[in-house]
Amino acid sequence: MDGLGLVGAAEPGASGVVVKTLVGLTALVVLAYLGGHPMVRRLESRLGVSRVVAAGLPFLLLGLLARHEAIGVLSDRTVDHLRPVLHLGLGWIGLVVGMRVRLDQLGDLPKGTSTILGIGTGLPFAALLGVGVVVLGLGRWAGGLPLFDIVLLRDALLLATAGAVAADTESLRLAAKSVEAPVQRALAQLTSLDELIGLLGLGLLTAYFRPPSTWALPETAWLFITFGMPAVVGCIVYAILRVPASATESVALLLGVVAFTAGMASELRLSALVVCFLVGVLLTNFPGDYHERVRELLERLETSIYFLFLVVAGALWDPSGALGWALMILVVVTRLLARWAAGRVVWRRIDVVWPADARRALVVSPLGTLPIALVVNAMLLYPGEPGMNAVFTAIIAGAFLSEVIVQLYSRAAGATPVPPEVP
Amino acid sequence: MRVVVLVALIGCMAAARSFTAEDGLYVGSSSALAVGYLLLSAFFMGSLLKSLNLPRLTGYLLAGMLAGASLLDLIPHEALDNLSVFTGVAVSLIALTAGTELDLRPMRPLMKAIGWVTLLAVVGGAIGLGLFIFAISPWLPFLSELALVPRFAFAMTLGVVLSAQSPAVVVALRTELAADGPLVRTVLGIVVIADLVVILLFTLASAIAKSTLGAGESFGLLAAHISWELLGSVAFGVGIGVVLAVYLRRVPGPAGLFVLMLAFIVAEVGRRASLDPLLLFLSAGVTIRNATAQGDRLHHAIEGAALPVYLVFFAVAGATIHLDVLAVLGLPALAIVLTRAGLFVAGARVGARIAAAPEVVRRFAGFGLLPQAGLALALAMSMQSAFGELGAQAAMLALGVVALNELLAPVAYRWAIVRAGEAGAATAEAMHTTETTRAAEPTRAAEASPFAPFAEGDPWPTAVVSGDTAPLDVAVRATPSQ
């Protein structure tokens, strides 16, 4: 409120705080300035790191830097105050993904979809679950924590869910650039379904791994709530979005809708990502003339909200543990090997012939933004646990690494570098 | 439909409030839920009030009040507290908006009126209010037992607190009505200057009151503290203005997200360093508008984010109003509200007459001084911490006055703007500005920047602008084709 600074007496050691924060402020402004400078953008483009995931790296580092003790811009209190941004970001991502799901198009899935997904995603999932149990178990053992704990299973399941999915990104399309359009479409459909599986996996996790609460319900009842709440909120949101509004009002309403839905889900300790995804599925399949307007607004603000989300996620990230980095390398390698092995099995079992480039694109497919959202959501639901932090590091760093790998693969395969992205 | 949606939202909030996880960990969800609820309920309440020919702003405040602890208690106290970061950014953006609107060149002819009205209405009003409170002090339990001199000094301090205005409400109403003209320009100038004057007066009055009560810090320390706060804020603001101007000049493309991040960081730094974010960003805005060529660009960048920010900001202000105070101190609070209004309207009328200001300024400028919000609340809290139990009871009275003013004053000022014929006057001029700005920079927005999606006016490019159809939806967002 205006003038509140007047009554806020300087905190203890204010002069030190001022110096530190001014240094931090200068560093952040310089970083932001450089991030927006055309020369830096051209350099990013030349290095092939200008995809949304990779372009988010500076924002993640910005959060990490701002939280650093020597900088001190983001104190514990401030980070706590910024947590709502994470819920908003998760809700936004969920709604964007959900609004892409047209139920009437599910009948056009490529032949052999269930086998490709069952084995192509199932095998990496199983392999990553095994890696997760072993590595996180070792971490617990080294930290003197009990080895046989349901938390270990939960963390390993999360790692496997987030690490197994493929994403329909520009990089994937680049890797499969030489194949025909129908195959490219099928590839996009398959990876989109992969993301849905990841979301449903998180939904199951949050229903069955819950803290005790004032609502004493069995876990399966929470599963019903996970699917029932989006139906109720979806109807309210449907009514809201049908109200005539100017463009400015539409933005305010959309922000309100996402914050409300995500906040409601998180307040009940459900996944904001999953609930907003399900609301998005309902909204896109309900009748009305709002679909394009909402979709356009969602996409227009998606990158900004995602970057802000990464700044706060960066502030929550503790990358100092070696376990997370080791897990990251194992995740990326296991995922590649498992997807390669799964491919060998799948294409022998089904009666469909895909070009080699498309099959290889599926193997090297990047993690994308959704796994990052999955682990951030899990961090919010199960805060302050060492295993969760290792999973966080592994998936965040793994997402960036997988993006670099697919870019390198595309270059080696002779594909034209992707032009600089306008977020 | 609006009422049905409001009831459904309230039902969902009540359900969510009944759930508590036993681990008691803070995950930030209640704040996210509060933001979402306040955005939606404020929007629909504003829309309802609009259909009754009342300001939407009052609807935003009512939505907050309904959700606050005094009525339905839908939002936990800690969630409201956690929105202070949001309100810090909101204040910064509002101050930056006000600063970029303070183009000193066209305001020069109004300076005489601004000076006289500030002197007579604001300073005179503060003194008058102090005298009134002193006069009714035998009926105010917390003052009646004080000796005459400390009672007088304390009454004068309370008078200063209650004379505070609200630049935020003035800017918001101006934007809501797309208003422009001598009245809104003069009022904006007065409330901005009055902010400085009230802070200075409060410092002086509270120091004297403390010394009469035998509990004051040394005047030198106090003077150093206030000098740092005022001069430091202005100096840092000019610096921030330079940084922003350099960014806007050197980095092509939209700048909304950069401004947002800067506002957040500076608000945080300011809080820790005892700088006033309002003054700081006001100085930054004035610097950019008057010393650089980036004023329009910055103005458009901020305006894009205005409606969501205003909705939450004023709804949070409404939610923090203590309606229970009115039940206890309603009568004296009402008397003070009426006296304050009388003093301001009369003072402004006399001041404007002396300065030979236009007729609309003479008749209506006083109404622009009535809105009250953050500064008065902040000063009341300051009294509470400075004067202990005595300050706490005075703060209760101040909260009651602010509550009434928050509800009534925007209605009065809206009426004044409409009667002055300045509602909607910004439309044509701003459309012209947009056309020339866009024609001059046709390729900029196409260039990539990590801050691109918060393009100036970009996500909101096609609003049909009128004071009646689009709240806070000013004309600069209209496309040239319209």
Coordinates of N, CA, C and O in Angstrom, one line a residue, chain B residues 3 18-19 34 58 74 77 79 98 103 119 132 134 143 149 165 169 178 183-184 222 298 387 390 392 452 454 468:
Chain B
V3 N -24.3 -13.0 -10.0 CA -24.5 -13.3 -8.6 C -24.3 -14.8 -8.4 O -23.7 -15.2 -7.4
S18 N -12.4 -25.3 5.1 CA -12.6 -26.3 6.1 C -11.5 -27.4 6.0 O -11.5 -28.3 6.9
F19 N -10.6 -27.3 5.0 CA -9.6 -28.3 4.9 C -8.3 -27.8 5.5 O -7.9 -26.7 5.2
A34 N -6.3 -17.1 -2.7 CA -6.8 -15.8 -2.3 C -6.7 -14.8 -3.5 O -7.7 -14.1 -3.8
T58 N -15.3 0.7 -5.9 CA -16.0 0.4 -4.7 C -16.4 -1.1 -4.7 O -16.4 -1.7 -3.6
L74 N -13.2 -15.6 4.6 CA -12.9 -16.6 3.6 C -11.4 -16.7 3.4 O -10.9 -17.7 2.8
H77 N -5.7 -15.0 7.6 CA -4.9 -13.8 7.8 C -3.5 -13.9 7.2 O -3.0 -13.0 6.6
A79 N -2.6 -15.6 4.6 CA -2.6 -15.5 3.1 C -2.7 -14.0 2.7 O -2.0 -13.6 1.8
A98 N 1.6 6.9 -12.0 CA 1.4 8.3 -11.6 C 2.6 9.2 -12.1 O 2.4 10.3 -12.6
D103 N 3.6 14.9 -16.5 CA 4.4 15.7 -17.4 C 4.4 17.1 -16.9 O 3.3 17.8 -16.9
L119 N -1.7 23.8 0.2 CA -1.5 24.6 1.4 C -2.8 24.7 2.2 O -2.8 24.4 3.4
F132 N -10.4 19.7 15.5 CA -11.7 19.0 15.7 C -11.5 17.8 16.6 O -12.3 17.7 17.5
F134 N -9.3 17.5 18.8 CA -9.0 18.0 20.2 C -10.3 18.5 20.8 O -10.6 18.3 22.0
L143 N -8.2 9.7 24.7 CA -7.7 11.1 24.8 C -8.1 11.8 26.1 O -7.4 12.7 26.6
V149 N -1.7 19.6 27.2 CA -0.7 19.8 26.2 C -0.5 18.5 25.4 O -0.5 18.5 24.2
Q165 N -4.1 11.4 1.8 CA -5.0 11.0 0.6 C -4.5 9.7 0.0 O -3.6 9.1 0.6
V169 N -5.9 5.5 -5.4 CA -7.4 5.5 -5.8 C -7.6 6.6 -6.9 O -8.3 6.4 -7.8
A178 N -11.1 6.8 -17.9 CA -10.4 7.3 -19.0 C -10.5 8.8 -19.0 O -10.8 9.5 -20.0
L183 N -9.2 19.2 -14.0 CA -9.5 18.6 -12.7 C -8.6 17.4 -12.3 O -8.0 17.4 -11.3
V184 N -8.6 16.4 -13.2 CA -7.9 15.2 -12.8 C -6.4 15.5 -12.8 O -5.7 14.9 -11.9
L222 N 15.5 11.5 14.5 CA 14.3 11.5 13.7 C 14.4 12.2 12.4 O 14.0 11.7 11.3
L298 N 7.1 3.4 -21.6 CA 7.0 2.9 -20.2 C 5.5 2.8 -19.8 O 5.1 1.9 -19.2
F387 N 3.3 4.9 19.8 CA 2.7 5.4 21.0 C 2.0 4.3 21.9 O 1.2 4.6 22.8
L390 N -1.9 3.9 23.7 CA -2.6 5.1 23.2 C -2.6 5.1 21.7 O -3.7 5.4 21.1
A392 N -2.5 2.5 19.7 CA -3.3 1.4 19.2 C -4.8 1.9 19.2 O -5.5 1.6 18.2
A452 N 9.4 -10.4 -23.9 CA 8.5 -10.1 -25.0 C 7.0 -10.3 -24.7 O 6.2 -9.4 -25.0
F454 N 5.2 -9.7 -22.3 CA 4.5 -8.7 -21.7 C 4.6 -7.4 -22.5 O 4.9 -6.3 -22.0
D468 N -17.6 3.7 -19.9 CA -18.7 2.8 -19.4 C -18.5 1.3 -19.6 O -19.1 0.5 -19.0

